[in-house]
XYZ file of C-alpha atoms in Angstrom:
259
model
C 4.479 25.981 -2.731
C 6.375 24.559 0.240
C 5.108 21.994 2.728
C 2.696 23.402 5.337
C 3.443 24.039 8.986
C 2.207 20.747 10.399
C 3.208 18.188 13.029
C 2.605 14.524 12.124
C 2.660 11.377 14.262
C 2.021 7.970 12.690
C 0.775 5.035 14.764
C 2.035 1.974 12.984
C 3.053 -1.672 12.804
C 5.804 -2.461 10.265
C 4.170 -5.610 8.880
C 0.927 -3.901 7.885
C 0.750 -3.054 4.151
C -1.760 -0.295 4.846
C 0.697 1.401 7.180
C 3.271 0.958 4.408
C 1.072 3.081 2.130
C 1.285 5.961 4.581
C 5.019 5.559 5.158
C 5.634 5.576 1.408
C 3.534 8.712 0.983
C 5.322 10.554 3.778
C 8.696 9.677 2.271
C 7.692 10.544 -1.282
C 6.606 13.962 -0.034
C 9.667 14.403 2.237
C 7.408 15.218 5.186
C 8.946 14.953 8.672
C 7.006 12.744 11.073
C 7.214 10.856 14.352
C 6.155 7.248 14.862
C 4.528 5.278 17.664
C 4.640 1.472 17.470
C 1.349 -0.370 18.033
C 1.684 -4.048 18.976
C -1.010 -5.954 17.077
C -0.302 -9.195 18.955
C -1.656 -7.944 22.291
C -4.862 -6.174 23.364
C -4.684 -2.484 22.536
C -3.938 -0.086 25.347
C -6.583 2.320 26.599
C -4.406 5.169 25.344
C -4.443 3.822 21.793
C -8.150 3.001 21.858
C -8.731 6.640 22.773
C -6.914 7.547 19.549
C -8.566 4.885 17.381
C -11.454 3.009 19.034
C -11.221 0.285 16.378
C -7.705 -0.512 17.540
C -6.392 -0.835 13.987
C -3.461 0.792 12.241
C -2.584 3.127 10.666
C -3.701 6.213 12.542
C -2.275 9.676 11.985
C -2.284 12.474 14.535
C -1.648 15.961 13.221
C -1.711 19.520 14.434
C -1.211 22.811 12.648
C -1.666 26.446 13.617
C -3.643 26.737 10.378
C -6.389 24.354 11.571
C -8.430 24.452 14.798
C -5.819 26.701 16.393
C -3.353 23.835 16.564
C -5.687 21.336 18.244
C -4.642 17.726 17.634
C -6.724 15.859 15.049
C -6.815 12.118 14.351
C -7.219 10.474 10.943
C -7.705 6.742 10.405
C -7.953 4.492 7.325
C -4.990 4.429 4.966
C -6.760 5.895 1.927
C -8.095 8.851 3.908
C -4.643 9.475 5.362
C -2.747 9.367 2.075
C -5.340 11.566 0.346
C -4.975 14.080 3.163
C -1.194 14.072 2.851
C -1.350 14.236 -0.936
C -3.510 17.351 -0.804
C -1.357 19.330 1.633
C 0.619 20.948 -1.194
C 1.193 20.422 -4.950
C 3.181 17.253 -5.605
C 3.727 14.392 -8.047
C 1.462 11.900 -6.270
C -1.664 13.785 -7.355
C -0.624 15.633 -10.532
C -1.979 19.125 -10.898
C -1.497 22.011 -13.297
C -1.122 25.661 -12.224
C -4.765 26.097 -13.176
C -7.405 23.393 -13.254
C -8.371 22.095 -16.674
C -9.187 19.050 -18.738
C -5.653 17.611 -18.706
C -5.444 17.870 -14.916
C -8.929 16.426 -14.503
C -8.119 13.443 -16.736
C -4.820 12.783 -14.945
C -6.354 12.817 -11.487
C -9.398 10.832 -12.597
C -7.203 8.077 -14.059
C -5.439 7.761 -10.709
C -8.692 7.611 -8.752
C -10.174 5.134 -11.237
C -7.158 2.852 -10.796
C -7.363 3.090 -7.004
C -11.081 2.310 -7.077
C -10.467 -0.770 -9.228
C -7.574 -1.937 -7.050
C -9.428 -1.455 -3.762
C -12.678 -3.056 -4.893
C -11.416 -5.855 -7.148
C -7.911 -6.730 -5.924
C -7.309 -5.747 -2.290
C -10.026 -8.105 -0.947
C -8.227 -11.020 -2.625
C -5.031 -10.442 -0.656
C -6.671 -11.727 2.507
C -6.937 -15.007 0.596
C -3.288 -14.708 -0.499
C -2.190 -14.321 3.110
C -4.276 -17.268 4.264
C -3.040 -19.373 1.327
C 0.504 -19.014 2.653
C -0.709 -21.128 5.589
C -2.488 -23.653 3.354
C -1.554 -26.486 1.023
C -0.375 -26.426 -2.599
C -3.879 -26.866 -3.991
C -5.196 -23.881 -2.064
C -2.187 -21.772 -3.078
C -2.713 -22.614 -6.747
C -6.401 -21.745 -6.577
C -5.589 -18.361 -5.073
C -2.840 -17.796 -7.639
C -5.258 -18.392 -10.509
C -7.853 -16.124 -8.891
C -5.487 -13.200 -8.298
C -3.637 -13.417 -11.618
C -6.965 -13.622 -13.439
C -8.392 -10.617 -11.594
C -5.303 -8.474 -12.193
C -5.235 -9.472 -15.860
C -8.884 -8.474 -16.244
C -9.184 -5.413 -14.002
C -5.721 -3.835 -13.722
C -3.577 -4.753 -16.716
C -5.777 -2.792 -19.188
C -5.525 0.334 -17.011
C -1.735 0.274 -17.369
C -1.746 0.134 -21.168
C 0.080 3.105 -22.642
C -2.043 5.809 -24.251
C -0.925 8.215 -26.974
C -0.796 11.124 -24.532
C 1.257 9.258 -21.907
C 4.855 10.072 -21.086
C 7.766 7.651 -21.230
C 8.037 6.831 -17.529
C 7.351 3.485 -15.879
C 4.339 4.462 -13.808
C 0.653 5.150 -14.415
C 0.192 7.538 -17.321
C 3.837 7.172 -18.294
C 4.970 9.218 -15.305
C 8.532 9.133 -14.028
C 7.533 9.148 -10.354
C 5.017 7.351 -8.155
C 1.416 8.494 -8.141
C -1.184 7.621 -5.514
C -2.008 4.585 -7.654
C 1.449 3.127 -7.055
C 1.360 4.047 -3.366
C -1.871 2.089 -2.904
C -0.811 -1.055 -4.759
C 2.913 -1.331 -4.029
C 2.946 -2.627 -0.424
C 0.846 -5.721 -1.141
C 2.727 -6.480 -4.365
C 6.015 -6.231 -2.467
C 4.758 -8.695 0.149
C 3.319 -11.081 -2.429
C 6.637 -11.199 -4.283
C 8.467 -11.764 -0.979
C 6.181 -14.715 -0.204
C 6.938 -16.189 -3.638
C 10.696 -15.600 -3.474
C 10.755 -17.039 0.043
C 8.939 -20.230 -0.926
C 5.771 -19.498 1.044
C 3.781 -19.277 -2.187
C 4.487 -20.869 -5.593
C 7.152 -19.074 -7.626
C 4.800 -19.395 -10.595
C 2.528 -16.872 -8.856
C 5.096 -14.085 -9.274
C 6.197 -15.324 -12.701
C 2.646 -15.293 -14.069
C 2.045 -11.767 -12.774
C 5.280 -10.520 -14.314
C 4.276 -12.153 -17.606
C 1.240 -9.864 -17.931
C 2.028 -7.390 -20.731
C 1.417 -4.141 -18.849
C 1.269 -5.094 -15.183
C 4.529 -7.045 -15.330
C 6.693 -4.129 -16.469
C 4.939 -1.763 -14.091
C 5.293 -4.058 -11.065
C 8.970 -4.711 -11.802
C 9.682 -0.989 -11.505
C 7.227 -0.503 -8.662
C 9.099 -2.723 -6.194
C 12.359 -0.818 -6.754
C 11.049 2.490 -5.395
C 13.332 3.955 -2.729
C 10.521 5.320 -0.551
C 8.789 1.944 -0.594
C 11.937 -0.004 0.261
C 13.255 2.261 3.016
C 13.063 0.267 6.244
C 11.663 -2.809 4.474
C 13.224 -5.992 5.868
C 12.281 -8.694 3.378
C 14.415 -11.372 5.023
C 12.888 -10.591 8.409
C 9.385 -10.541 6.935
C 9.828 -13.952 5.316
C 11.528 -15.422 8.387
C 8.781 -14.141 10.657
C 6.153 -15.535 8.308
C 7.869 -18.928 8.351
C 7.828 -18.899 12.150
C 4.132 -18.049 12.181
C 3.478 -20.829 9.667
C 5.171 -23.359 11.940
C 3.281 -22.056 14.974
C 0.063 -22.273 12.968
C 0.756 -25.929 12.171
C 1.357 -26.536 15.874
C -1.875 -24.775 16.829
C -0.053 -21.907 18.549
C -0.867 -19.114 16.107
C -4.056 -17.871 14.517
C -3.531 -15.732 11.394
C -4.683 -12.141 11.779
C -5.581 -9.924 8.850
C -4.610 -6.244 8.698
C -7.876 -4.666 7.555
C -7.173 -1.036 6.716
């Protein structure tokens, strides 16, 4: 089945990992889309607040002759958006068989179980990771221990190969990204950039990569073409360094992307 007749416009900010989830999904599915930049450093315009009263990103505007006679519809929250996109037509992000059955149900459930664990146990910790990049060595080490411990306990076992898995690098031994990778990849990419750029201890990345299942998975994860397209690691690290200096001078207050 081909992609549906649909027009997509993404409201975004390039630094937001939750926007990055949507961008990665759109690229994995080869869906055409337009973008509108939303400046998170200034009060939101009335036009954008009419689209998303919370003023956060991402937001996705879509229209299709197959729904509400082409009337524009707005979706917010990254998980809702990527699930919507992933269900537009059969694709590798949400594996499906020609007819529903046990194998399909298990495959999709494993993806949703992973996402649930990541969102509830790991994503909340990345606010602390971001803030630790503005803190001292002691704070950074405490956050490192917390995050590595949580991933070792909650995520690493979910990536252990099962007898029925394929030989690929991703969840379930798949050769391509699933929704599980889409959800986790943007924050892992940013965490590794912080470590490589000296904003967090290099041991943070090393200890994550040393985990038996997560390490191999994450190493492949951050090489994905859809994830890396448009990603400016040097600019991200440089901008973060500037914000760190401004923070020390009392000119910048860290803001958390919350979607």
